CSV table of C-alpha atoms in Angstrom, one decimal:
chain,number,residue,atom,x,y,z
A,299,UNK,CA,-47.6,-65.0,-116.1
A,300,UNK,CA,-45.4,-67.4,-114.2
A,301,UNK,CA,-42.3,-65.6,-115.7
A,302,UNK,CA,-43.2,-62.2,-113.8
A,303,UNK,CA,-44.3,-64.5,-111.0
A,304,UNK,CA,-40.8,-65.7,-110.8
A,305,UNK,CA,-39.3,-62.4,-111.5
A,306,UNK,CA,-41.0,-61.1,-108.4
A,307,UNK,CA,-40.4,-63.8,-106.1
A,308,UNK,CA,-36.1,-64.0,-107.0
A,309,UNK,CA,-35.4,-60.5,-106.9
A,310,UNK,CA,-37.6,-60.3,-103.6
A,311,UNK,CA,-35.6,-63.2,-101.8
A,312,UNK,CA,-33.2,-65.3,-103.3
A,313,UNK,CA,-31.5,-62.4,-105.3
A,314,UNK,CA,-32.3,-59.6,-102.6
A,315,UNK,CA,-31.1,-56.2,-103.4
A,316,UNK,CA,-29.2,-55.9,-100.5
A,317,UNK,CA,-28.1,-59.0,-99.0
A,318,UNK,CA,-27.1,-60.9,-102.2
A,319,UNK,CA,-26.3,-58.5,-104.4
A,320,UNK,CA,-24.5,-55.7,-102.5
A,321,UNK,CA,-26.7,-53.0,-103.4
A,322,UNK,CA,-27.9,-50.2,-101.0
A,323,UNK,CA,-25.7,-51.0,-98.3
A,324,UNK,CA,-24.7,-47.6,-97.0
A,325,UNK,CA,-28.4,-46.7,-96.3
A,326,UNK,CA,-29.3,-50.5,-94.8
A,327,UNK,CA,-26.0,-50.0,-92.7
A,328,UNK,CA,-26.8,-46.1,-92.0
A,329,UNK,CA,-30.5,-45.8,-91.9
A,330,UNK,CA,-31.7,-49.0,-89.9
A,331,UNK,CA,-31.3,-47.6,-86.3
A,332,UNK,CA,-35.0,-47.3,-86.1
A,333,UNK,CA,-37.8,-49.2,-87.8
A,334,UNK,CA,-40.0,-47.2,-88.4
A,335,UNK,CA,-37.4,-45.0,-90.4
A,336,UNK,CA,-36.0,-47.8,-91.8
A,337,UNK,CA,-39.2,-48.9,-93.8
A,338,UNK,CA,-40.4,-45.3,-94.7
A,339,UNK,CA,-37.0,-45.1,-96.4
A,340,UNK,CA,-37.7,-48.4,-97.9
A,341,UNK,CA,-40.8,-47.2,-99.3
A,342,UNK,CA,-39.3,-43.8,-100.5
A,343,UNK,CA,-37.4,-46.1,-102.6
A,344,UNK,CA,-39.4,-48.2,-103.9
A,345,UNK,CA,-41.5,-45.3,-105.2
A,346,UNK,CA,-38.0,-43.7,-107.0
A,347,UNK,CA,-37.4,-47.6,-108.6
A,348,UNK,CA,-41.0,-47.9,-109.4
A,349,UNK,CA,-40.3,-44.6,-111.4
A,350,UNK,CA,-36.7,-45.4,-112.7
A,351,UNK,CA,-38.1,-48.5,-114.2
A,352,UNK,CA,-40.5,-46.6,-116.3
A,353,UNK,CA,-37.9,-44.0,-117.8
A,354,UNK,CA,-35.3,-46.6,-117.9
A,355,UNK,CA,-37.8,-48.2,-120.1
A,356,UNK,CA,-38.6,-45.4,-122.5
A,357,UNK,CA,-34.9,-44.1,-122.9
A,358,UNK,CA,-34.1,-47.5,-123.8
A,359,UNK,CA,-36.9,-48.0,-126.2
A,360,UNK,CA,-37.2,-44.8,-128.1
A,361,UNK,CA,-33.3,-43.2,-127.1
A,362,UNK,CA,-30.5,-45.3,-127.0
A,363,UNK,CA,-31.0,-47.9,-129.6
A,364,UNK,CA,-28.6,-45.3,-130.9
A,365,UNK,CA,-26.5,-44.1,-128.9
A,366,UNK,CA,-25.6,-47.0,-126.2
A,367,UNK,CA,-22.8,-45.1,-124.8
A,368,UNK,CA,-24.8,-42.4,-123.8
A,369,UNK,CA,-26.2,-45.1,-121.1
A,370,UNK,CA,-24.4,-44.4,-117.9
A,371,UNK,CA,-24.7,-40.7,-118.5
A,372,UNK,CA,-28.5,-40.8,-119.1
A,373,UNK,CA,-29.5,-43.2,-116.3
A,374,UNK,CA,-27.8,-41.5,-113.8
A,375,UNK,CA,-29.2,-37.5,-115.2
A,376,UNK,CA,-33.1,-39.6,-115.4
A,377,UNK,CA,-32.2,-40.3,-111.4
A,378,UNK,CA,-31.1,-37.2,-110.3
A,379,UNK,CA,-34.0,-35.4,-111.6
A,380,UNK,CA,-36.5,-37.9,-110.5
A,381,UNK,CA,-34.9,-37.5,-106.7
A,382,UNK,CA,-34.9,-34.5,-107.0
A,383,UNK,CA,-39.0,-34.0,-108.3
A,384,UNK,CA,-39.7,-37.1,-105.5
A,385,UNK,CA,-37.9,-34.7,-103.1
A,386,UNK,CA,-40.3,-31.8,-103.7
A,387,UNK,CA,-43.1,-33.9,-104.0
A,388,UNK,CA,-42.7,-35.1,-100.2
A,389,UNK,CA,-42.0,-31.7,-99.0
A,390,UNK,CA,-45.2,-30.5,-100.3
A,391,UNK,CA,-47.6,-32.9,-99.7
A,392,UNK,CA,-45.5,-34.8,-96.9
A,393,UNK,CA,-43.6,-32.4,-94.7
A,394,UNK,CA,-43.5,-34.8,-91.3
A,395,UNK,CA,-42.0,-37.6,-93.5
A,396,UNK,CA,-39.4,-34.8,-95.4
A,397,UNK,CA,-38.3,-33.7,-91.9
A,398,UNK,CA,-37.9,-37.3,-90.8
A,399,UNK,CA,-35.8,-38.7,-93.6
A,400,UNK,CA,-33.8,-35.3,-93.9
A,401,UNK,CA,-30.3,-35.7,-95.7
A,402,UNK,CA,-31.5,-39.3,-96.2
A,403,UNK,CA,-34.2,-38.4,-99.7
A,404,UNK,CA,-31.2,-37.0,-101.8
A,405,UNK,CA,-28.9,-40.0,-100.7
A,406,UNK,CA,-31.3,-41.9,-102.6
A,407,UNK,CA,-29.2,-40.6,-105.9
A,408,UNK,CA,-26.4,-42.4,-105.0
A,409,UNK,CA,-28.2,-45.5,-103.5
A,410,UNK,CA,-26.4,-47.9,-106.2
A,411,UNK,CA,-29.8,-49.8,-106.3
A,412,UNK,CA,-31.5,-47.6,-108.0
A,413,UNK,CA,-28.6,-47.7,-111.0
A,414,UNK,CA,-28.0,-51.3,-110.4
A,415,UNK,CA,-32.0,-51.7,-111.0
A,416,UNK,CA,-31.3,-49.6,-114.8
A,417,UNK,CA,-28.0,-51.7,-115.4
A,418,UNK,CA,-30.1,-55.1,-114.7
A,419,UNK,CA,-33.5,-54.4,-116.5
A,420,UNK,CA,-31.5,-52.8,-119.1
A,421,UNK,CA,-29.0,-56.2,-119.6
A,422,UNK,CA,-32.0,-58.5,-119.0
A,423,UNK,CA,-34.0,-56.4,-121.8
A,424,UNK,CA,-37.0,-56.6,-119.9
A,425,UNK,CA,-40.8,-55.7,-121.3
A,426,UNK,CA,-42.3,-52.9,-119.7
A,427,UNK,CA,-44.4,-54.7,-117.4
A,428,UNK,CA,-41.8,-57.3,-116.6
A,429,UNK,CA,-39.3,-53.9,-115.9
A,430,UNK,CA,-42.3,-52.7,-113.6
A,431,UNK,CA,-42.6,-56.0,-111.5
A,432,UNK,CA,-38.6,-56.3,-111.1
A,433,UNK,CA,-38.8,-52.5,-109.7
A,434,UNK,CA,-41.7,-54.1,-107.2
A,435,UNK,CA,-39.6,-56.9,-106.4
A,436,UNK,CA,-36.7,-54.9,-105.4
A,437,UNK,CA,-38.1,-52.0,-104.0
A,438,UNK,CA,-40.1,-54.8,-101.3
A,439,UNK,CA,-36.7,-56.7,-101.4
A,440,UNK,CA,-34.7,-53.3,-99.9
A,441,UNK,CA,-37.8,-52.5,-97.7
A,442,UNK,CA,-37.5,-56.0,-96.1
A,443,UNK,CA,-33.8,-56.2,-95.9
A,444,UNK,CA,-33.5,-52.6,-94.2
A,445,UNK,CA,-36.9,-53.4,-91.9
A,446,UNK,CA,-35.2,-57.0,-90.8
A,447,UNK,CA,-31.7,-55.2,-90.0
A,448,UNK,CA,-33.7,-52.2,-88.1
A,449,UNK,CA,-35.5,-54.4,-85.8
A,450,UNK,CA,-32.3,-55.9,-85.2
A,451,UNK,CA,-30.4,-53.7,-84.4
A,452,UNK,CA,-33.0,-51.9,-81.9
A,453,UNK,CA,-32.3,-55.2,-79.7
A,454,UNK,CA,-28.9,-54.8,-80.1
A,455,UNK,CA,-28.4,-51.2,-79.1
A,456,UNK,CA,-29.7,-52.2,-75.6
A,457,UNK,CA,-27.6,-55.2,-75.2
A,458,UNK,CA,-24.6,-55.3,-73.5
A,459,UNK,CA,-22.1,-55.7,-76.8
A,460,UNK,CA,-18.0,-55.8,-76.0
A,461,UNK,CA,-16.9,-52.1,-77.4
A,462,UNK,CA,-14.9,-54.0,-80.3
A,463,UNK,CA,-18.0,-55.0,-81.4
A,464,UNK,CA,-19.7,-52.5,-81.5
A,465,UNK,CA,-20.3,-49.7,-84.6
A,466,UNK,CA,-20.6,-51.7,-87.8
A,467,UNK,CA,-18.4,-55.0,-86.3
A,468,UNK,CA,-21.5,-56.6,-85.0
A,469,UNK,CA,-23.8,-55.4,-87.6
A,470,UNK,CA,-21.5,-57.0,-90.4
A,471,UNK,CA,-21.6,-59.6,-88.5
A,472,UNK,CA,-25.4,-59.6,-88.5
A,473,UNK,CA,-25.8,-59.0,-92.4
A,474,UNK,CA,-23.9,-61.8,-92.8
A,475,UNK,CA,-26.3,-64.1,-90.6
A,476,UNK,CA,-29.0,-62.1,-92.8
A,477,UNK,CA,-27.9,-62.9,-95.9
A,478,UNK,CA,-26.9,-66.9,-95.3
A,479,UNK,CA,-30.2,-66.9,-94.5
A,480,UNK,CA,-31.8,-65.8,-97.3
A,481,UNK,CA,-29.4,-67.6,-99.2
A,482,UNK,CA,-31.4,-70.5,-97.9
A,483,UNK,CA,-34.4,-69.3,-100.6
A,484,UNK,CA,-31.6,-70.5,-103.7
A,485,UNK,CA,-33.0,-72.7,-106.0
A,486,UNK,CA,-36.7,-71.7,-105.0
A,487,UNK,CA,-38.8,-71.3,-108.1
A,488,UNK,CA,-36.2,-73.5,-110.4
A,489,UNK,CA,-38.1,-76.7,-111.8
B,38,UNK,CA,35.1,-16.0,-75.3
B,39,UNK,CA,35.4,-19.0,-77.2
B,40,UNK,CA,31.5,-19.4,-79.1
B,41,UNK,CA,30.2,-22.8,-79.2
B,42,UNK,CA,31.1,-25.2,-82.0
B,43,UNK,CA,27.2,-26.0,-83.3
B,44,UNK,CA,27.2,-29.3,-83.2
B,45,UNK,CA,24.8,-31.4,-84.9
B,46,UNK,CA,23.0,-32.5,-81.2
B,47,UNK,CA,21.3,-29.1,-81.5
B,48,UNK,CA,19.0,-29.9,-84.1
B,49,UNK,CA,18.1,-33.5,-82.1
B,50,UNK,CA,15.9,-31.2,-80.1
B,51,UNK,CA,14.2,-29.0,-82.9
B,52,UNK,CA,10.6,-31.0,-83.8
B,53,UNK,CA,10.6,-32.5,-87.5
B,54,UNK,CA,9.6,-30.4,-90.3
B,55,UNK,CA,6.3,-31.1,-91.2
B,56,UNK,CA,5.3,-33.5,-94.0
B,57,UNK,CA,4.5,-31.4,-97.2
B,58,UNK,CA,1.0,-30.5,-97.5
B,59,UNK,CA,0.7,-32.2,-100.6
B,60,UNK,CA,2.1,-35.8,-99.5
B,61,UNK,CA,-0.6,-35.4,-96.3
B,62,UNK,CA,-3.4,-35.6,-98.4
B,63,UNK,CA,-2.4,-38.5,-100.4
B,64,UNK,CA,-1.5,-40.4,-97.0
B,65,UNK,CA,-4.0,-39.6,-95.3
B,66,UNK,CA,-6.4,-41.2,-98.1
B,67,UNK,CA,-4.9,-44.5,-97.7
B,68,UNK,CA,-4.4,-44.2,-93.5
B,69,UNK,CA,-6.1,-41.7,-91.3
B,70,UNK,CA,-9.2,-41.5,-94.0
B,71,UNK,CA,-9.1,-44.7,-95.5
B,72,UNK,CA,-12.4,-44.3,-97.3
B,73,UNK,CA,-13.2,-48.5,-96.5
B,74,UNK,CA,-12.3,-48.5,-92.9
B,75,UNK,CA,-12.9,-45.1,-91.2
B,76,UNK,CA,-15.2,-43.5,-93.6
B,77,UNK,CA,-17.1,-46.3,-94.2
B,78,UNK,CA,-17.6,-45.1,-98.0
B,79,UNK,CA,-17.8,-47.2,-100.9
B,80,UNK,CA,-19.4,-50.7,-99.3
B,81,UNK,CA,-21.2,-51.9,-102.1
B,82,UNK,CA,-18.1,-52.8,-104.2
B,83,UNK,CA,-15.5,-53.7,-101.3
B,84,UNK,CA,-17.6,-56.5,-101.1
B,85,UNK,CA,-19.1,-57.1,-104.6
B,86,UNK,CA,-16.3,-57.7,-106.3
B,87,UNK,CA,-13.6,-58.8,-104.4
B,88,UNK,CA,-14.4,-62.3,-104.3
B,89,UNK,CA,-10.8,-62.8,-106.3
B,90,UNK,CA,-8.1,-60.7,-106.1
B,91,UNK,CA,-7.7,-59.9,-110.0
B,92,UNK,CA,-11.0,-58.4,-109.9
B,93,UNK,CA,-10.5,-56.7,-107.4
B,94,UNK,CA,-7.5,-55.0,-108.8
B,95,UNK,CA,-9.5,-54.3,-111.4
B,96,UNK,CA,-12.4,-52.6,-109.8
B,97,UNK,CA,-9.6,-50.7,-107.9
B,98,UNK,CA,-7.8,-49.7,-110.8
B,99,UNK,CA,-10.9,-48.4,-112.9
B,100,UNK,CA,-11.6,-46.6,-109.1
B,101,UNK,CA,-8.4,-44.7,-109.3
B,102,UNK,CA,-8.6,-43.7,-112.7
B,103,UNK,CA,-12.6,-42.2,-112.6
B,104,UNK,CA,-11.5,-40.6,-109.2
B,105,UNK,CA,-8.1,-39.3,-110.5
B,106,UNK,CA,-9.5,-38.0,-114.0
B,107,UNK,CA,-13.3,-36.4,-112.1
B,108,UNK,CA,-11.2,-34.8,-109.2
B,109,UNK,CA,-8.8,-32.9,-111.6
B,110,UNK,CA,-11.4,-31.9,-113.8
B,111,UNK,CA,-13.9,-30.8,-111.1
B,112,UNK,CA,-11.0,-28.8,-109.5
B,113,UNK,CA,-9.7,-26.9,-113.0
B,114,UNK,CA,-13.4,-26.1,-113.3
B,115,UNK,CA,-14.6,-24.9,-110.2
B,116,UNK,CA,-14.4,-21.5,-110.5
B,117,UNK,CA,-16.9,-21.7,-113.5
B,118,UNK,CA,-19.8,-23.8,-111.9
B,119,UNK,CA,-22.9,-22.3,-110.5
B,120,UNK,CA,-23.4,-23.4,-107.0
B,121,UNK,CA,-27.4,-24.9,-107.5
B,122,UNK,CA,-26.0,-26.9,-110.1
B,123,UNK,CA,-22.9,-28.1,-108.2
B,124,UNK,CA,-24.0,-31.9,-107.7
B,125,UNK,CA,-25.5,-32.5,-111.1
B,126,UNK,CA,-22.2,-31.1,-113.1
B,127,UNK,CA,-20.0,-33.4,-110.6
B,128,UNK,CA,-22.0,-36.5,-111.7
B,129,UNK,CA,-22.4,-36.2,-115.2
B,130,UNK,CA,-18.3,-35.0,-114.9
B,131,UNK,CA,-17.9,-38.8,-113.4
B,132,UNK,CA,-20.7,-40.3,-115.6
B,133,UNK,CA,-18.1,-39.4,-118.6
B,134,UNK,CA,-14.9,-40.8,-116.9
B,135,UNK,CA,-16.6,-44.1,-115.7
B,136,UNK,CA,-17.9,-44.4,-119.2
B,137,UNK,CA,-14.8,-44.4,-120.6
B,138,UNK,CA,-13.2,-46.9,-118.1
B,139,UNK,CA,-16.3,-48.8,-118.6
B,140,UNK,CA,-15.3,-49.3,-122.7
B,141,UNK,CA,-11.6,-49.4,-122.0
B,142,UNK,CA,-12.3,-52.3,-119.8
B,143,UNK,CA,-14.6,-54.5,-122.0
B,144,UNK,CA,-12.6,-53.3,-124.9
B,145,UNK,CA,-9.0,-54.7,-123.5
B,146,UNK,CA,-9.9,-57.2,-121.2
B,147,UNK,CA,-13.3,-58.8,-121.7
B,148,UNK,CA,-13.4,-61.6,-119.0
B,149,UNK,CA,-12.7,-58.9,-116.2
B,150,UNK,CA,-15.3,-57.1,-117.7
B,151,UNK,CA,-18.1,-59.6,-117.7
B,152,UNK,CA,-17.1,-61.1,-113.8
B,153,UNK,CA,-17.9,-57.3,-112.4
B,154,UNK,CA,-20.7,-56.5,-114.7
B,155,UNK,CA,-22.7,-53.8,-113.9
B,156,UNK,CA,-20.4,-53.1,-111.0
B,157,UNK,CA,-18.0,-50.6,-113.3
B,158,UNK,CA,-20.9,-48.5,-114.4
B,159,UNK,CA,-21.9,-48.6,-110.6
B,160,UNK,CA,-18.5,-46.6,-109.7
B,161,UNK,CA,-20.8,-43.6,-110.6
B,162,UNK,CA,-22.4,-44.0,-107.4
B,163,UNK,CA,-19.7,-44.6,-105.5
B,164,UNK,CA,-19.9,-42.6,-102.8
B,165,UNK,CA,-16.2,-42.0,-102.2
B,166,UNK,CA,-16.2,-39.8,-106.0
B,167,UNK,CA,-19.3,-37.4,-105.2
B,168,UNK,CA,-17.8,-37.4,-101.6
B,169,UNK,CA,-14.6,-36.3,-102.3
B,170,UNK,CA,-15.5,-33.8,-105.0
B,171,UNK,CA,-18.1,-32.4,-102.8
B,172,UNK,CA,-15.6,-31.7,-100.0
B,173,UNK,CA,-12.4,-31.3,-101.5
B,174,UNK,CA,-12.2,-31.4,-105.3
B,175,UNK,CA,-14.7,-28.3,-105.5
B,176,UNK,CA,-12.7,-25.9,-103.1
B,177,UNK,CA,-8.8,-26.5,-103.7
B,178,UNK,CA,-6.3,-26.2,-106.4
B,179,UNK,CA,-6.0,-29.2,-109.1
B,180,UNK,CA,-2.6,-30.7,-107.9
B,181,UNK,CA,-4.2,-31.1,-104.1
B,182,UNK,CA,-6.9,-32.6,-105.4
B,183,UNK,CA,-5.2,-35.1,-107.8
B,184,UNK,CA,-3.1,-36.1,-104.5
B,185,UNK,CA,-6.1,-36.5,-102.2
B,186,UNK,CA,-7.2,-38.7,-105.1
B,187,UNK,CA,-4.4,-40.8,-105.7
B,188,UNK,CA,-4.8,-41.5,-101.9
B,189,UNK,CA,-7.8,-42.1,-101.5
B,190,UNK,CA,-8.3,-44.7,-104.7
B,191,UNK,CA,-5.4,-45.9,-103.4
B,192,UNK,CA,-6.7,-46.8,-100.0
B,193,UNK,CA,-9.6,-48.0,-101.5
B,194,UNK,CA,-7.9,-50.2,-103.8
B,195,UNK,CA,-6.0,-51.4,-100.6
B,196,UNK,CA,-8.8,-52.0,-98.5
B,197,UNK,CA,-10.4,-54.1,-101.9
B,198,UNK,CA,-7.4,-56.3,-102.1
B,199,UNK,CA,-7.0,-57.3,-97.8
B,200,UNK,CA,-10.8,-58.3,-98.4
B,201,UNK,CA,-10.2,-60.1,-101.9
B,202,UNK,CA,-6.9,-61.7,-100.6
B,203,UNK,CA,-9.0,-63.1,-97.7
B,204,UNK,CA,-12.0,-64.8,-99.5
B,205,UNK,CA,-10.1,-65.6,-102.6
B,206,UNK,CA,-7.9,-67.3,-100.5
B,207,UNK,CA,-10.1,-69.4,-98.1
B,208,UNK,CA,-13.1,-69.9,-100.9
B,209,UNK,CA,-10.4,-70.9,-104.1
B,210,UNK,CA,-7.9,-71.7,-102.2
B,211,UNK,CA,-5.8,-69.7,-104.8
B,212,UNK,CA,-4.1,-66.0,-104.9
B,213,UNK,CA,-4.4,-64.4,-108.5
B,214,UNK,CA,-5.6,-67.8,-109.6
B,215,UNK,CA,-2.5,-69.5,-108.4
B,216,UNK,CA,-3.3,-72.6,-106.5
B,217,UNK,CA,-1.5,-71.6,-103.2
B,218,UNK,CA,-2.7,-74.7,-101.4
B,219,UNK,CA,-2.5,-78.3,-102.0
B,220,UNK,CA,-4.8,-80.5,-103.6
B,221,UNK,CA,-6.6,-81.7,-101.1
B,222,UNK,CA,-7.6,-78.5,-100.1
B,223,UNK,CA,-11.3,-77.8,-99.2
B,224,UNK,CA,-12.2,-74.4,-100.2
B,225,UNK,CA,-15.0,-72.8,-98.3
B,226,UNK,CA,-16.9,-71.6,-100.8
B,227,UNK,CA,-19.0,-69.8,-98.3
B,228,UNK,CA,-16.2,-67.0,-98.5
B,229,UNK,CA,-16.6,-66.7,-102.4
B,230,UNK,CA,-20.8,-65.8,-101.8
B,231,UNK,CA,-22.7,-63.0,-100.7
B,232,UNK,CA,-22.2,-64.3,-96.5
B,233,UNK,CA,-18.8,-64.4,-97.0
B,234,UNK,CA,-18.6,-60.7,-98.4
B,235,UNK,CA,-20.1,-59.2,-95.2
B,236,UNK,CA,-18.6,-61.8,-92.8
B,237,UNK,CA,-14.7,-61.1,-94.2
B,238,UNK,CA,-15.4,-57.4,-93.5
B,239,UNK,CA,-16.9,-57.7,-90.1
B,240,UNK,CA,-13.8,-59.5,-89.3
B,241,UNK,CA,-11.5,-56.1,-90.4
B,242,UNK,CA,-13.7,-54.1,-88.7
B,243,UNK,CA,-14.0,-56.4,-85.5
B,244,UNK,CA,-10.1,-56.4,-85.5
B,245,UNK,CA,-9.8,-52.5,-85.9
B,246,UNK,CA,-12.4,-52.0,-83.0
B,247,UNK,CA,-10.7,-54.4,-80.6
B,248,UNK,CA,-7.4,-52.1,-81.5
B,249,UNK,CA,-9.1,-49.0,-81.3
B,250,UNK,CA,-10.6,-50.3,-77.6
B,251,UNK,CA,-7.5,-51.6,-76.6
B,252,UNK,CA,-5.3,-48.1,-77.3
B,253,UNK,CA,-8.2,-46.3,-75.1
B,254,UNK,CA,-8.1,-48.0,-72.5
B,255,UNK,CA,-4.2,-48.7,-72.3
B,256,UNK,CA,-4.7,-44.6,-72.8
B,257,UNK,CA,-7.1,-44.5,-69.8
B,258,UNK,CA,-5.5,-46.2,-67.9
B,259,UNK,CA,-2.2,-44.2,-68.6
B,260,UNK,CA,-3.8,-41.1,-67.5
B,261,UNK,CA,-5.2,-42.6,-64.1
């Protein structure tokens, strides 16, 4: 119990998604101009990892204990099709939210999180349950990192910034802040 | 009566030829496009890796190949590939390649391949490979598309080695694991962690905006 405890708790802070392990950057610098789209995204992906995690599982149970070079090919198909059905899902059921992310829901394909999630659970030879709380941790990890940057960088887009600074200079800047902070969580959890 | 000698001062005032089509589109991949600096394309690793230069390299060199092999590929095929299914071909086309550079690399040189880790499998997502084959490899012949390629893994790889230079430097105090500095050098091994990553690229792209503001205004203030 304690090791999915810990699980949870490092990949939600002191191995963050994004500000530790350089994943999902181009939609935490691209997305997070507003908050509220900043988490919605956050939760979009979550609900893709949540689903990775699970086929990452069973293609690695019952598929590629015989094949491992087929790995790359098959993580990144299981993605595209899962975007893809998430996609239609929302565009069904959530047409407000569809319109809002807009190119945004397919970008999730090429979010490297999402791999980077397959890649670790699959190295780390997780459990299924223990696969399913990593996806938790690091889909909550992104949504906090993108929701922190967001709120952010509303304040800054009223301030009065010098026009070198402005762009992705200042926000660079501020990810950097972000992440030395959370770097502060390092060593929590160790005995 | 007597016709002018031509001279070679008549062809001072002719404009130069233009560059060849195919040398733009390598040099604007490393320059005017630079996939790091003006695109903004390809984040994830510029700062992942490239806290040493060798890896760095590395992660640029295995960049250069996938993008090299996926673009000519994607270009000879083109022709052949149904436009709903567009996307999906181009990824599995670069799933293939970055497998391959993926085994080459743990194959030949294993320590590389365990400091990047999962970061080699990760060039799948790169976004400069699906970007580039999207909107360029898919419409024009093979040889343009092998020189936009070249280019532009080429100004990634440059933009991975000015950020790798710069942290290896300050946080090892070594270039290509060369001590450069002396002994009682301090590194600031703040440069070699995450922090260091995003605060060594603000830097570039604090410079490049104070440039960019600077030739505006010395342009403004030209003009008025």
């Amino acid at each position: 119990m304690s090791n999915l405890a810990w699980i949870f708790f490092s990949t939600l802070l002191v191995n963050n998604f994004t500000l530790a392990m350089f994943l999902g950057l181009c939609s935490f610098f691209g997305v997070t101009s507003k908050v509220d789209t900043a988490w919605r995204l956050g939760a979009a992906n979550t609900f893709v990892l949540v689903i990775t995690s699970v086929s990452v599982w069973l293609l690695n149970t019952f598929v590629l204990a015989k094949t491992p070079f087929l790995r790359t090919i098959a993580f990144i198909v299981v993605i595209a099709s899962t975007v893809q059905i998430v996609e239609m899902i929302i565009k069904k059921y959530l047409p407000v939210l569809f319109r809002e992310l807009g190119i945004y829901l397919p970008l999730i394909t090429t979010n490297c999180a999402i791999l980077g999630l397959a890649l670790f659970q699959t190295s780390r030879s997780y459990t299924f349950v223990e696969g399913l709380v990593f996806a938790f941790g690091a889909g909550l990890g992104l949504t906090l990192a993108l929701t922190l940057m967001a709120s952010i960088r509303e304040r800054i887009d009223v301030a009065d910034v010098p026009a070198m600074a402005r762009r992705m200079g200042l926000v660079l800047v501020v990810a950097s802040c972000l992440s030395m902070a959370f770097m502060g969580f390092a060593g929590l959890g160790s005995q | 009566m007597n016709a002018p000698i031509p001279t070679g001062a008549d062809e001072r005032h002719l404009p130069p030829a233009p560059p060849p089509p195919l040398f733009l589109d390598f040099w604007s991949g490393i320059s005017q496009n630079n996939p790091v600096f003006v695109q903004m394309l390809g984040l994830c690793p510029a700062m992942a890796v490239s806290n040493s230069v060798i890896n760095g390299l590395a992660m640029g060199v295995a960049t250069v190949f996938v993008l090299v092999c996926s673009s000519f590929l994607i270009s000879a095929v083109r022709h052949y590939i149904a436009s709903e299914v567009r996307l999906t071909s181009y990824i599995l086309i670069i799933a293939t390649f970055v497998t391959v550079a993926d085994m080459v690399l743990a194959a030949g040189f294993p320590e590389i391949s365990k400091a990047l880790g999962p970061f080699i499998p990760l060039i799948v997502v790169n976004c400069i490979i699906l970007g580039r084959a999207e909107a360029f490899a898919g419409k024009v012949g093979p040889l343009r598309a092998v020189a936009d390629a070249l280019g532009m893994g080429f100004g990634f790889t440059l933009a991975l080695l000015m950020v790798s230079a710069f942290r290896e430097l300050l946080g090892s105090g070594s270039l290509l694991g060369i001590r450069v500095f002396g002994p009682r050098f301090e590194p600031w091994v703040f440069m070699i962690m995450p922090p260091g990553g995003f605060l060594t690229l603000g830097l570039i792209f604090l410079v490049m905006g104070w440039r960019l503001d600077h030739a505006a205004r010395r342009g403004k203030g030209m003009a008025s």
